Amino acid sequence: HPKLNYRMDLTMALAGSCKTTLNRYLALEQPEDVIQILYIWIDGTGEHVRAKSKTVYSEPKSHDDLEEWNFDGSSTGQATGSDSDVFIKPVALFRDPFRCGRNKIALCETLDKDGKPTGTNHRAACVEMMERVKEQRPWFGIEQEYTMLTDAGRPLGWPVNGYPAPQGPYYCGVGANRVFGRDVVEAHYRACIYAGVKISGTNAEVMPAQWEYQVGPCEGIQMGDHLWLSRYLLHRVAEEFGVRITLDPKPMPGDWNGAGAHCNYSTVDMRTGEKGMEAIVGAIERLKLKHKEHIQSYDPNNGEDNKRRLTGRHETSSINDFSWGVAHRGSSIRVPRQVDRDGYGYFEDRRPASNCDPYMVTYMMVKTTLTCDHSA
Amino acid sequence: MELNFDDSGKHRSLEHYLSLEPANPNLIQAMYIWIDGSGEGLRCKTRTVDFIPKKPSDLPIWNFDGSSTGQATGKNSDVYIKPVALFRDPFRRGKNILVLCETYNFDNAIGKTNHRKSCLEVMEKAATTKPWFGIEQEYTMLDRDMQPFGWPKHGYPGPQGPYYCGVGANKVYGRPVIEAHYKACLYAGIKIAGTNAEVMPSQWEFQIGPCEGIEIGDHLWMARFLLHRVAEDFGIVITLDPKPIPGDWNGAGAHCNFSTLAMREEGGIKDIKEACKKLSARHILHIQAYDPHQGEDNKRRLTGAHETASIDRYSYDVADRGASVRIPRQVSADGCGYLEDRRPSANCDPYCVTERLVRTVILDE
């Protein structure tokens, strides 16, 4: 008679991660005026996040209270060894769900020695663009899909040397043979809420071991900030469970869904009664003319990553063609049925890959739909 | 080689996150739950809400990708979910909630596996007769390789006999799941009336009721969701298949106990007997409503053996567990009470079952 084991393909990290021992130290009293700040930034790949910590001696009320810092850019693909200092400037502040108490996480922009944004710092340009279009109050909601992997790089819960039953029963599923890794999802959701990230929901996705969470609605620059922070929290929470997260847009070739970051978008005009639908269609027509430019901005490798995902199957549109439709999940842009009924609302750009940079995606969205700027 | 996670480390880790207080104290998590295109499966997704709803209609109607659940095509994929009942969430606790929903298509047509709407209409018509229901939900626990949990690999346990309501490590398998489920239901506000181990090893039963009208369907579906979800935490799979193991092993049903005010009052036995006669005239209609495949699933279970009636013949009697409908011995002695329809399959839709009973017995339809 087998003991009831919690059976999942999870690996326990090294002995040093034993939780009782750690908790003993995390429970040590921390003086009121001694705070740990975790500085986080996007590295040279444009996909991954790095972090390091610093003690400060008063609790910051906003990111402005924190000093600029720096790090070794030659170890993150952001500088050469001979001129390696790269600067990190805090731009947003969140509560730390791992260290709790008064400790904080500071999201940062990376700058070179002349104070200019480094190659993968797309936030700087996004801030300027959002400032230009702020009258239209652009709102975003991004649906971040991702896949959980075991330490060995295999999707979590998939049988060794084999495959699960075909897709069908997993989307929004319940049951030990339908979803794998729910604990990570639950922990991440709470960690985001605690930190102050605007997480709006979660669900299990079509491929087993694939999940989604949504961040939004966020106005302007907030979208990129909150999404990047939520990604850091996801990797960090999963680390505690011995699970790897990948944002690769097509982790399993074949008859398995890819992973996207569908971007829902609206402006004041689109959200307003009579003009709504007209503004939506107008924006979509503009996007049609810039399909190639958007595809190049919708993953960190100029569209090469998305080529594996946007095939026209598995609820994607083909990467070569632009299309849109009401409630159509096989098109580039989907206008929700409810919006079509109401005559106003928002639309969903289904093209961005799960590993896209949300600063780039939101920048392009407002640039194409709200400005006449045709420069690259 | 499958590596086992260190249980104590994992649970402590999740507990830490579940006890984090939100930055905004008004935020709660609402998990919307619905029946998918199979008529048997349940799906769920969650949204953050910034107020505490007092009734289901306080929450917005939402929607999902019906092409991923057998409820729509890709080209026209949005399906609506409308909140109809609220329960406390025993997994996330606090003020977080579970929201049972009905499905509607883009043109507001009722979703093809949404049997609740017509059930509600029928229950409202029959409201003055105060129809009460209690359903005995049987189910089987499976390991992740889809074999009954606790059975020896490539073999069978000893024959049925010692397992029903049993105690002992060689008599019952998986008791922690049922204990956890019972508590989860009580916390959520589900009217769970009891539990017991069943005749086949790894088979269990819980009962929901007595519920009046539409409540039975709502409470049973939510109890099923909690069962799958609790079992997930133990790495156990639940099946509601009515005959999971062919051969000399019991099937699984969802016996439906039923009464009206008249049946419950003194002398009600005559109303009970009249109901039994009315049911005999509609046997085929009932069989079609008693599993999600118009009776095809039940063909494997209702054989006339293993405490079932044959699917082809309708019968009723006092204390007879081989009959289609059983009148409990106590009811016969008291002269009033209820009847037990033993025909519904474990994977039946309780909205279909209870609607059919009310139509036949009360509305004469």
XYZ file of C-alpha atoms in Angstrom:
741
model
C 0.000 0.000 0.000
C 1.867 3.049 -1.226
C 2.162 6.076 1.002
C 0.406 9.110 -0.357
C 3.307 10.884 -2.021
C 3.091 14.262 -3.564
C 4.152 12.972 -6.925
C 5.546 15.502 -9.282
C 8.667 15.697 -11.346
C 10.151 18.378 -9.101
C 13.713 18.372 -7.937
C 14.670 19.637 -4.549
C 17.421 22.192 -4.723
C 20.617 21.627 -2.787
C 20.638 20.901 0.925
C 21.210 24.564 1.690
C 17.633 25.396 0.742
C 16.041 23.527 3.626
C 13.172 25.780 4.571
C 13.143 25.435 8.374
C 16.751 26.539 8.599
C 16.158 29.542 6.339
C 13.038 30.570 8.216
C 14.970 30.748 11.453
C 17.152 33.471 9.954
C 14.382 35.285 8.072
C 12.556 35.550 11.377
C 15.425 37.483 12.996
C 14.381 40.971 14.003
C 15.445 43.665 11.591
C 15.967 47.211 12.997
C 13.444 49.766 11.695
C 16.054 51.804 9.877
C 17.914 48.936 8.234
C 16.267 47.945 4.927
C 17.256 45.496 2.198
C 16.728 46.779 -1.341
C 16.869 44.333 -4.222
C 17.879 46.192 -7.415
C 16.677 44.355 -10.514
C 17.400 45.054 -14.199
C 17.099 43.560 -17.676
C 20.350 42.086 -18.953
C 22.059 42.063 -22.324
C 19.794 39.359 -23.775
C 16.734 41.586 -23.460
C 14.896 38.566 -21.999
C 16.429 37.830 -18.622
C 16.473 39.704 -15.342
C 19.403 40.125 -12.940
C 19.374 41.250 -9.316
C 21.592 42.251 -6.446
C 20.943 43.633 -2.990
C 22.012 46.606 -0.978
C 21.371 47.690 2.597
C 19.986 51.202 3.077
C 19.415 53.057 6.336
C 15.988 54.530 5.951
C 12.815 53.194 4.380
C 12.356 54.659 0.883
C 8.866 55.974 0.162
C 9.408 56.038 -3.592
C 12.077 55.046 -6.090
C 13.321 58.664 -6.034
C 14.602 58.123 -2.500
C 17.086 55.534 -3.765
C 20.532 56.193 -5.198
C 21.762 55.134 -8.589
C 24.029 52.095 -8.378
C 26.144 50.124 -10.847
C 27.239 46.576 -11.744
C 29.655 44.575 -13.866
C 28.163 44.791 -17.332
C 30.781 42.491 -18.815
C 29.155 39.631 -16.895
C 25.712 40.294 -18.321
C 26.477 40.990 -21.964
C 26.152 44.734 -21.459
C 29.756 45.990 -21.505
C 33.333 44.983 -22.211
C 35.714 44.012 -19.422
C 37.898 47.023 -19.950
C 35.022 49.474 -19.465
C 32.580 47.386 -17.539
C 30.633 49.615 -15.179
C 26.971 49.888 -16.131
C 24.617 52.068 -14.075
C 21.266 51.053 -12.636
C 18.759 53.798 -11.907
C 15.659 52.900 -9.834
C 12.434 53.695 -11.662
C 9.755 51.828 -9.665
C 9.455 50.469 -6.131
C 7.599 47.360 -4.863
C 7.253 45.446 -1.582
C 9.486 42.364 -1.340
C 7.379 39.179 -0.877
C 10.439 37.060 -0.067
C 12.091 39.201 2.567
C 8.827 40.928 3.636
C 8.787 43.549 6.400
C 9.977 46.937 5.135
C 12.273 45.428 2.506
C 11.761 46.461 -1.113
C 12.413 45.578 -4.734
C 13.567 48.390 -7.034
C 13.056 47.982 -10.775
C 15.876 49.776 -12.614
C 16.868 51.123 -16.010
C 20.392 50.451 -17.247
C 22.541 53.398 -18.408
C 26.029 53.683 -19.792
C 28.732 55.975 -18.423
C 27.303 58.903 -20.392
C 23.900 58.393 -18.876
C 22.490 57.000 -22.132
C 20.202 53.941 -22.198
C 22.096 50.703 -22.940
C 21.176 48.450 -25.863
C 18.404 46.489 -24.149
C 17.004 49.443 -22.181
C 13.852 50.056 -24.174
C 12.118 51.720 -21.254
C 13.697 55.131 -21.832
C 12.186 55.503 -25.305
C 8.882 54.079 -24.058
C 8.627 56.699 -21.288
C 9.114 59.507 -23.817
C 6.529 58.053 -26.187
C 3.974 57.576 -23.410
C 4.501 61.185 -22.365
C 3.750 62.314 -25.942
C 0.473 60.429 -26.157
C -0.708 60.802 -22.571
C -3.902 62.738 -23.535
C -5.254 59.529 -25.075
C -4.612 57.634 -21.794
C -3.465 54.357 -23.388
C -4.377 51.299 -21.297
C -2.784 47.879 -21.647
C -3.361 44.374 -20.328
C -0.859 41.661 -21.185
C -1.584 37.920 -21.000
C 1.752 36.374 -20.089
C 1.973 32.692 -21.067
C 4.863 30.505 -19.899
C 5.934 26.881 -19.455
C 7.196 25.123 -16.327
C 10.179 22.807 -16.773
C 11.925 20.332 -14.519
C 15.548 20.787 -13.617
C 16.367 18.584 -16.606
C 14.591 20.978 -18.956
C 11.575 18.749 -19.661
C 8.028 20.190 -19.266
C 6.898 19.618 -15.687
C 4.756 16.516 -15.190
C 5.440 15.097 -18.669
C 6.418 11.406 -18.560
C 10.085 10.610 -18.977
C 10.778 9.309 -22.497
C 7.269 10.098 -23.685
C 4.441 12.582 -24.096
C 1.163 13.310 -22.316
C -2.186 12.660 -24.017
C -2.986 15.239 -26.731
C -4.171 18.756 -25.922
C -7.862 19.184 -25.118
C -8.484 18.623 -21.413
C -5.767 20.869 -19.961
C -6.965 24.453 -20.623
C -8.402 25.853 -17.333
C -8.273 22.263 -16.078
C -8.488 20.739 -12.607
C -7.152 17.369 -11.513
C -3.771 15.727 -10.997
C -3.752 14.421 -14.567
C -4.699 17.785 -16.078
C -2.511 20.445 -14.458
C 1.075 20.368 -13.238
C 2.658 22.928 -10.937
C -0.380 24.771 -9.576
C 1.457 25.548 -6.318
C 3.885 27.766 -8.209
C 0.980 29.637 -9.812
C -0.789 30.157 -6.479
C 2.381 31.333 -4.765
C 3.208 33.723 -7.627
C -0.298 35.240 -7.666
C -0.075 36.074 -3.955
C 3.501 37.309 -4.237
C 2.430 39.731 -6.992
C -0.560 41.010 -5.027
C 1.666 41.553 -1.991
C 4.337 43.343 -3.988
C 1.763 45.715 -5.500
C 1.897 44.314 -9.057
C -1.423 44.742 -10.877
C -2.025 41.038 -11.520
C -5.563 40.596 -12.797
C -5.968 36.833 -13.152
C -4.546 33.395 -13.938
C -5.492 30.192 -15.758
C -4.021 26.876 -16.855
C -3.195 26.874 -20.583
C -3.758 24.514 -23.513
C -0.446 22.643 -23.348
C 0.096 20.699 -20.071
C 2.662 22.453 -17.814
C 1.796 25.748 -19.573
C 0.158 28.552 -17.592
C -0.899 32.148 -18.049
C -1.357 35.187 -15.836
C -2.523 38.635 -16.813
C -1.193 42.025 -15.701
C -3.315 45.146 -16.156
C -5.105 47.308 -16.883
C -2.073 49.577 -16.668
C -1.717 53.032 -18.113
C 1.355 54.006 -20.094
C 4.756 53.024 -18.711
C 3.201 51.113 -15.819
C 2.515 48.137 -18.139
C 6.170 47.436 -18.843
C 7.218 48.024 -15.238
C 4.602 45.715 -13.764
C 5.126 42.967 -16.325
C 8.899 42.881 -15.877
C 8.530 42.815 -12.075
C 5.980 39.976 -12.334
C 8.419 38.001 -14.491
C 11.161 38.397 -11.891
C 8.739 37.227 -9.183
C 7.773 34.218 -11.324
C 11.343 32.996 -11.791
C 12.109 33.669 -8.145
C 9.044 31.891 -6.733
C 9.606 28.904 -9.032
C 13.213 28.759 -7.819
C 11.896 27.986 -4.325
C 9.941 25.028 -5.699
C 12.834 23.718 -7.773
C 10.986 24.527 -11.004
C 12.388 26.305 -14.074
C 10.300 28.785 -16.016
C 10.774 29.349 -19.711
C 9.288 32.209 -21.736
C 10.325 30.555 -24.985
C 7.461 31.028 -27.475
C 7.589 27.445 -28.819
C 9.149 25.200 -26.193
C 7.826 21.919 -27.686
C 7.783 21.525 -31.458
C 4.917 19.590 -33.019
C 1.266 19.504 -32.066
C 1.706 21.540 -28.900
C 0.655 25.168 -28.403
C 3.257 27.899 -28.261
C 3.364 30.695 -25.690
C 2.432 34.302 -26.390
C 2.004 37.627 -24.600
C -1.235 38.858 -26.160
C -1.484 42.594 -25.650
C -4.899 44.084 -24.979
C -5.012 47.816 -25.749
C -7.357 50.796 -25.686
C -7.319 54.590 -25.728
C -9.811 57.117 -24.415
C -11.519 57.249 -27.825
C -11.837 53.474 -28.039
C -13.384 53.287 -24.599
C -15.982 55.980 -25.345
C -19.532 55.148 -26.381
C -20.200 56.402 -29.872
C -16.718 56.818 -31.309
C -15.412 53.592 -29.780
C -15.679 51.073 -32.607
C -14.547 53.635 -35.174
C -11.403 54.357 -33.163
C -10.750 50.625 -32.778
C -11.077 49.890 -36.476
C -8.990 52.976 -37.281
C -6.182 51.754 -35.038
C -6.295 48.270 -36.543
C -6.053 49.697 -40.072
C -2.889 51.582 -39.027
C -1.410 48.424 -37.526
C -2.064 46.589 -40.779
C 0.317 48.948 -42.577
C 3.152 48.302 -40.092
C 2.833 44.520 -39.702
C 6.515 43.832 -40.436
C 7.810 46.502 -38.073
C 5.632 45.189 -35.267
C 6.690 41.593 -35.841
C 10.319 42.722 -35.543
C 9.521 44.350 -32.190
C 7.452 41.496 -30.789
C 10.311 39.252 -29.627
C 13.927 40.006 -28.624
C 15.347 38.514 -31.846
C 13.685 40.616 -34.551
C 10.890 38.157 -35.203
C 13.051 35.043 -35.445
C 11.620 33.553 -32.234
C 8.059 34.167 -33.337
C 8.640 32.341 -36.630
C 8.501 29.084 -34.675
C 5.215 30.064 -32.988
C 3.110 32.052 -35.505
C 2.354 29.254 -37.930
C -1.352 29.814 -38.477
C -2.164 26.749 -36.316
C -2.641 26.311 -32.556
C -4.705 29.502 -32.253
C -2.114 31.729 -33.946
C -2.153 33.742 -37.143
C 0.535 33.209 -39.748
C 3.586 35.459 -39.220
C 3.465 36.630 -42.840
C -0.123 37.833 -43.003
C -2.014 40.451 -41.050
C -5.660 39.715 -40.244
C -8.333 40.684 -37.748
C -11.769 39.419 -36.703
C -14.363 39.474 -33.960
C -13.831 36.589 -31.498
C -11.357 35.078 -34.004
C -8.479 33.401 -32.257
C -6.710 32.536 -35.511
C -6.180 36.165 -36.516
C -3.437 38.691 -35.705
C -5.903 40.966 -33.932
C -9.042 39.810 -32.150
C -11.878 42.161 -31.224
C -13.737 40.542 -28.314
C -17.376 39.666 -28.896
C -18.445 41.791 -25.931
C -16.711 44.835 -27.441
C -18.430 44.257 -30.766
C -21.753 44.153 -28.932
C -21.125 47.237 -26.808
C -19.688 49.280 -29.694
C -16.622 50.338 -27.682
C -13.856 48.837 -25.560
C -10.483 47.447 -26.595
C -8.796 44.977 -28.925
C -6.284 42.168 -28.489
C -3.038 41.993 -30.473
C -2.232 38.288 -30.423
C 1.158 38.571 -32.126
C 3.681 39.314 -29.329
C 5.778 36.318 -28.249
C 5.895 35.340 -24.576
C 9.509 36.545 -24.338
C 8.784 39.983 -25.852
C 9.873 43.184 -24.148
C 6.639 44.895 -23.042
C 8.322 48.302 -23.263
C 8.941 47.655 -26.994
C 5.454 46.253 -27.596
C 3.619 49.128 -25.889
C 5.922 51.713 -27.472
C 5.165 50.393 -30.969
C 1.450 50.135 -30.230
C 1.064 53.808 -29.353
C 3.556 54.989 -31.934
C 1.694 53.296 -34.792
C -1.846 54.015 -33.644
C -1.467 57.487 -32.137
C 1.379 59.275 -33.918
C 2.308 60.055 -37.480
C 5.904 59.162 -36.761
C 7.109 56.859 -39.516
C 10.736 56.721 -38.442
C 12.131 53.338 -37.433
C 13.911 8.246 -12.384
C 11.128 10.150 -10.751
C 12.374 12.408 -7.990
C 10.071 13.106 -5.086
C 9.818 16.588 -3.787
C 10.545 17.091 -0.097
C 6.961 17.449 1.169
C 7.708 19.555 4.214
C 9.848 22.006 2.246
C 7.252 22.500 -0.482
C 4.257 22.953 1.752
C 6.037 25.433 3.949
C 7.011 27.365 0.859
C 3.457 27.614 -0.506
C 2.079 28.432 2.936
C 4.370 31.420 3.116
C 2.854 32.898 -0.056
C -0.733 32.059 0.805
C -0.383 34.008 4.036
C 0.910 37.198 2.401
C -1.396 40.180 2.947
C -2.238 42.147 -0.209
C -0.826 45.654 -0.575
C -4.417 46.715 -1.296
C -6.643 45.159 1.423
C -9.749 45.380 -0.778
C -8.457 42.813 -3.261
C -9.819 39.277 -3.415
C -9.357 36.390 -5.854
C -12.504 35.089 -7.554
C -12.176 31.704 -9.276
C -14.835 31.287 -11.992
C -15.800 27.624 -12.538
C -17.864 26.164 -15.389
C -18.872 22.887 -17.038
C -17.057 22.304 -20.337
C -18.167 20.921 -23.693
C -18.037 17.294 -22.516
C -20.843 17.882 -19.982
C -18.653 16.113 -17.418
C -15.452 18.143 -17.139
C -14.938 21.287 -15.082
C -12.744 24.260 -15.963
C -11.647 27.261 -13.945
C -9.811 30.540 -14.144
C -9.288 33.341 -11.688
C -9.626 37.096 -11.629
C -8.682 39.711 -9.075
C -11.694 41.663 -7.786
C -11.584 44.853 -5.720
C -14.750 44.444 -3.644
C -16.576 41.699 -1.719
C -19.611 40.555 -3.726
C -22.758 39.854 -1.719
C -24.528 37.928 -4.469
C -23.499 36.328 -7.771
C -24.966 39.142 -9.875
C -22.581 41.620 -8.202
C -19.779 39.990 -10.215
C -19.233 40.709 -13.915
C -20.109 38.250 -16.669
C -16.776 37.044 -18.034
C -15.772 34.985 -21.061
C -13.243 32.350 -22.147
C -11.836 30.591 -25.189
C -14.560 28.083 -26.000
C -12.503 26.585 -28.838
C -10.194 25.117 -26.183
C -12.993 23.373 -24.257
C -15.162 21.940 -27.038
C -17.659 24.778 -26.710
C -16.939 26.945 -29.778
C -14.927 27.093 -32.991
C -11.662 29.028 -33.269
C -13.237 31.545 -35.624
C -15.978 32.478 -33.165
C -14.451 31.431 -29.907
C -15.690 33.696 -27.118
C -18.094 31.950 -24.701
C -19.637 33.848 -21.773
C -19.633 32.700 -18.147
C -22.341 34.117 -15.896
C -21.951 33.803 -12.097
C -24.830 31.917 -10.441
C -23.552 30.803 -7.015
C -20.794 31.849 -4.608
C -18.786 29.704 -2.186
C -15.853 30.351 0.135
C -12.504 29.198 -1.286
C -10.973 26.511 0.963
C -7.630 26.641 -0.891
C -6.985 30.365 -0.880
C -9.143 31.036 2.218
C -9.569 34.557 3.628
C -12.224 36.436 1.677
C -11.393 34.682 -1.603
C -14.274 32.965 -3.404
C -15.289 30.246 -5.844
C -17.890 31.306 -8.402
C -20.060 28.682 -10.108
C -21.088 29.855 -13.603
C -23.484 29.101 -16.444
C -22.191 29.217 -20.047
C -23.773 31.234 -22.889
C -22.810 31.525 -26.556
C -22.065 34.713 -28.463
C -25.701 35.102 -29.521
C -26.860 34.606 -25.922
C -28.013 31.078 -26.736
C -27.630 28.717 -23.793
C -24.330 26.778 -23.967
C -24.963 23.220 -25.177
C -23.899 21.678 -21.845
C -25.625 24.376 -19.755
C -28.521 22.362 -18.350
C -28.959 24.616 -15.349
C -31.126 27.201 -17.042
C -33.968 24.871 -17.952
C -33.623 23.100 -14.581
C -34.121 26.424 -12.819
C -37.254 27.152 -14.847
C -38.725 23.762 -13.946
C -37.826 24.168 -10.256
C -39.529 27.565 -10.184
C -42.671 26.066 -11.725
C -42.733 23.328 -9.088
C -41.684 25.513 -6.167
C -44.879 25.158 -4.157
C -44.353 21.388 -3.837
C -40.948 22.021 -2.183
C -38.925 19.316 -3.972
C -35.958 18.105 -1.892
C -32.998 16.126 -3.215
C -30.028 14.263 -1.759
C -27.482 12.791 -4.134
C -25.028 10.020 -3.219
C -21.974 10.728 -5.335
C -19.796 7.650 -5.842
C -16.337 7.912 -7.409
C -13.060 6.051 -7.820
C -9.534 7.203 -6.944
C -6.841 6.497 -9.521
C -3.092 6.793 -9.408
C -1.401 8.967 -12.053
C -1.012 5.899 -14.267
C -4.845 5.770 -14.295
C -5.036 2.480 -12.366
C -7.125 2.389 -9.155
C -5.118 3.922 -6.347
C -3.692 1.323 -3.970
C -4.345 -1.699 -6.224
C -1.290 -3.881 -6.845
C 0.392 -3.182 -10.167
C -0.461 -5.787 -12.848
C -2.927 -7.512 -10.529
C -6.104 -7.224 -8.435
C -6.981 -6.876 -4.748
C -8.987 -9.589 -2.949
C -12.666 -9.822 -4.017
C -15.245 -7.328 -2.822
C -16.683 -7.887 0.640
C -14.497 -6.297 3.303
C -14.159 -2.833 1.815
C -17.586 -1.154 2.187
C -17.381 1.300 5.162
C -14.090 -0.413 6.023
C -11.181 0.561 8.233
C -7.611 -0.653 7.974
C -4.681 -0.204 5.647
C -5.711 -3.247 3.613
C -9.387 -2.268 3.434
C -9.421 1.380 2.362
C -7.113 3.383 0.104
C -6.869 7.164 0.017
C -8.748 8.201 3.169
C -6.792 11.488 3.525
C -8.349 12.705 0.269
C -11.880 12.143 1.486
C -11.170 13.668 4.911
C -9.677 16.754 3.277
C -12.588 16.987 0.814
C -15.212 16.760 3.561
C -13.626 19.638 5.462
C -13.133 21.666 2.291
C -16.845 21.295 1.448
C -17.931 22.310 4.940
C -15.665 25.368 4.781
C -16.937 26.339 1.339
C -20.559 26.215 2.516
C -21.531 23.103 0.527
C -24.290 20.993 2.031
C -22.263 17.795 2.404
C -24.272 15.307 4.427
C -21.812 12.438 4.894
C -19.194 10.067 3.488
C -18.350 6.378 3.411
C -15.971 3.929 1.791
C -17.662 1.958 -0.983
C -17.872 -1.667 -2.065
C -15.004 -1.647 -4.552
C -11.604 -0.802 -3.000
C -10.504 2.775 -3.897
C -14.162 3.666 -4.421
C -15.749 6.211 -2.124
C -19.009 8.089 -1.713
C -20.109 11.437 -0.338
C -23.654 12.726 -0.122
C -24.957 16.232 -0.831
C -28.301 17.394 0.539
C -31.023 17.760 1.480
C -31.205 20.633 -0.994
C -34.308 22.264 -2.363
C -34.689 22.931 -6.066
C -31.708 24.283 -7.984
C -29.432 24.127 -4.946
C -28.734 20.402 -5.431
C -27.175 20.904 -8.864
C -25.103 23.881 -7.716
C -23.833 22.175 -4.591
C -23.046 18.885 -6.296
C -21.107 20.473 -9.153
C -19.090 22.597 -6.719
C -18.446 19.525 -4.537
C -17.120 17.744 -7.640
C -14.791 20.647 -8.394
C -13.480 20.556 -4.816
C -12.946 16.794 -5.108
C -10.784 17.026 -8.235
C -8.912 19.996 -6.776
C -8.256 18.441 -3.357
C -7.128 15.190 -4.991
C -4.748 17.216 -7.193
C -2.917 18.279 -4.029
C -2.402 14.586 -3.188
C -1.391 13.554 -6.703
C -4.560 11.447 -7.014
C -6.852 11.395 -10.048
C -10.625 11.162 -9.563
C -12.842 9.445 -12.087
C -16.642 9.613 -12.199
C -16.764 6.887 -14.819
C -19.749 4.650 -13.951
C -17.877 1.365 -14.599
C -14.147 2.009 -14.234
C -13.172 -1.675 -13.897
C -15.058 -4.270 -15.935
C -15.812 -7.630 -14.372
C -16.807 -8.490 -10.838
C -16.308 -4.976 -9.481
C -19.035 -2.485 -8.560
C -19.772 0.456 -10.768
C -20.317 4.011 -9.515
C -23.654 5.761 -9.414
C -25.232 8.981 -8.194
C -28.378 7.679 -6.520
C -30.861 10.505 -6.230
C -33.071 10.661 -3.160
C -36.170 12.710 -3.790
C -39.278 13.925 -1.977
C -42.020 16.551 -2.129
C -43.756 18.186 0.814
C -46.673 15.801 0.368
C -44.373 12.767 0.499
C -42.788 14.030 3.693
C -46.074 14.573 5.501
C -48.154 11.968 7.316
C -49.618 9.470 4.876
C -47.090 10.546 2.238
C -46.345 6.930 1.329
C -49.261 7.035 -1.099
C -47.646 9.980 -2.942
C -44.380 8.052 -2.992
C -46.042 4.996 -4.533
C -47.829 7.184 -7.074
C -44.499 8.774 -8.002
C -42.967 5.317 -8.511
C -45.783 4.457 -10.915
C -45.359 7.706 -12.871
C -41.643 6.982 -13.188
C -42.356 3.583 -14.736
C -44.079 5.252 -17.696
C -41.020 7.384 -18.498
C -38.154 4.932 -17.901
C -36.451 5.536 -21.247
C -36.635 9.334 -20.938
C -35.008 9.093 -17.515
C -32.250 6.753 -18.676
C -31.436 9.255 -21.429
C -31.131 12.052 -18.867
C -29.089 10.026 -16.370
C -25.618 10.186 -17.981
C -23.957 12.633 -20.436
C -24.237 10.169 -23.334
C -27.970 9.472 -23.443
C -27.626 6.198 -21.548
C -24.601 4.741 -23.319
C -22.366 5.095 -20.228
C -24.952 3.515 -17.974
C -25.227 0.463 -20.236
C -21.891 -0.690 -18.800
C -23.100 -0.216 -15.201
C -26.817 -1.118 -15.059
C -26.485 -4.829 -15.685
C -28.798 -6.232 -13.001
C -25.766 -7.401 -10.989
C -23.678 -5.526 -8.370
C -26.666 -3.850 -6.712
C -28.035 -2.354 -9.910
C -31.246 -2.837 -11.810
C -31.055 -3.859 -15.436
C -31.104 -0.838 -17.769
C -33.923 -2.390 -19.791
C -36.398 -2.962 -16.989
C -37.975 -0.533 -14.546
C -38.829 -1.819 -11.077
C -39.429 -0.468 -7.595
C -39.718 -2.026 -4.148
C -39.036 -1.527 -0.484
C -35.383 -2.001 0.574
C -34.537 -3.627 -2.795
C -31.105 -2.533 -3.982
C -31.559 -4.453 -7.195
C -34.522 -2.287 -8.177
C -34.488 0.919 -10.256
C -36.200 2.791 -7.417
C -35.881 1.782 -3.760
C -38.256 2.840 -0.971
C -36.203 2.742 2.253
C -37.493 0.335 4.892
C -37.750 3.189 7.424
C -39.952 5.189 5.057
C -42.264 2.227 4.621
C -42.461 1.867 8.421
C -43.119 5.606 9.014
C -45.668 5.849 6.211
C -43.912 8.902 4.752
C -40.498 10.135 3.627
C -38.756 9.882 0.262
C -37.736 7.557 -2.567
C -34.299 6.650 -3.929
C -33.821 6.585 -7.714
C -30.776 4.325 -8.147
C -30.441 4.760 -11.886
C -28.336 7.936 -12.354
C -24.711 7.318 -13.330
C -21.840 8.774 -11.264
C -20.995 11.161 -14.123
C -24.589 12.374 -14.600
C -25.453 16.061 -14.727
C -27.528 16.689 -11.554
C -29.382 19.521 -13.300
C -30.628 17.011 -15.929
C -31.490 14.366 -13.338
C -33.452 16.614 -11.001
C -35.238 18.427 -13.834
C -36.368 15.084 -15.261
C -37.652 13.887 -11.854
C -39.675 17.037 -11.297
C -41.119 16.933 -14.813
C -42.281 13.322 -14.480
C -43.479 13.292 -10.886
C -44.730 16.840 -10.266
C -45.452 18.440 -13.642
C -46.642 15.293 -15.396
C -44.525 16.120 -18.455
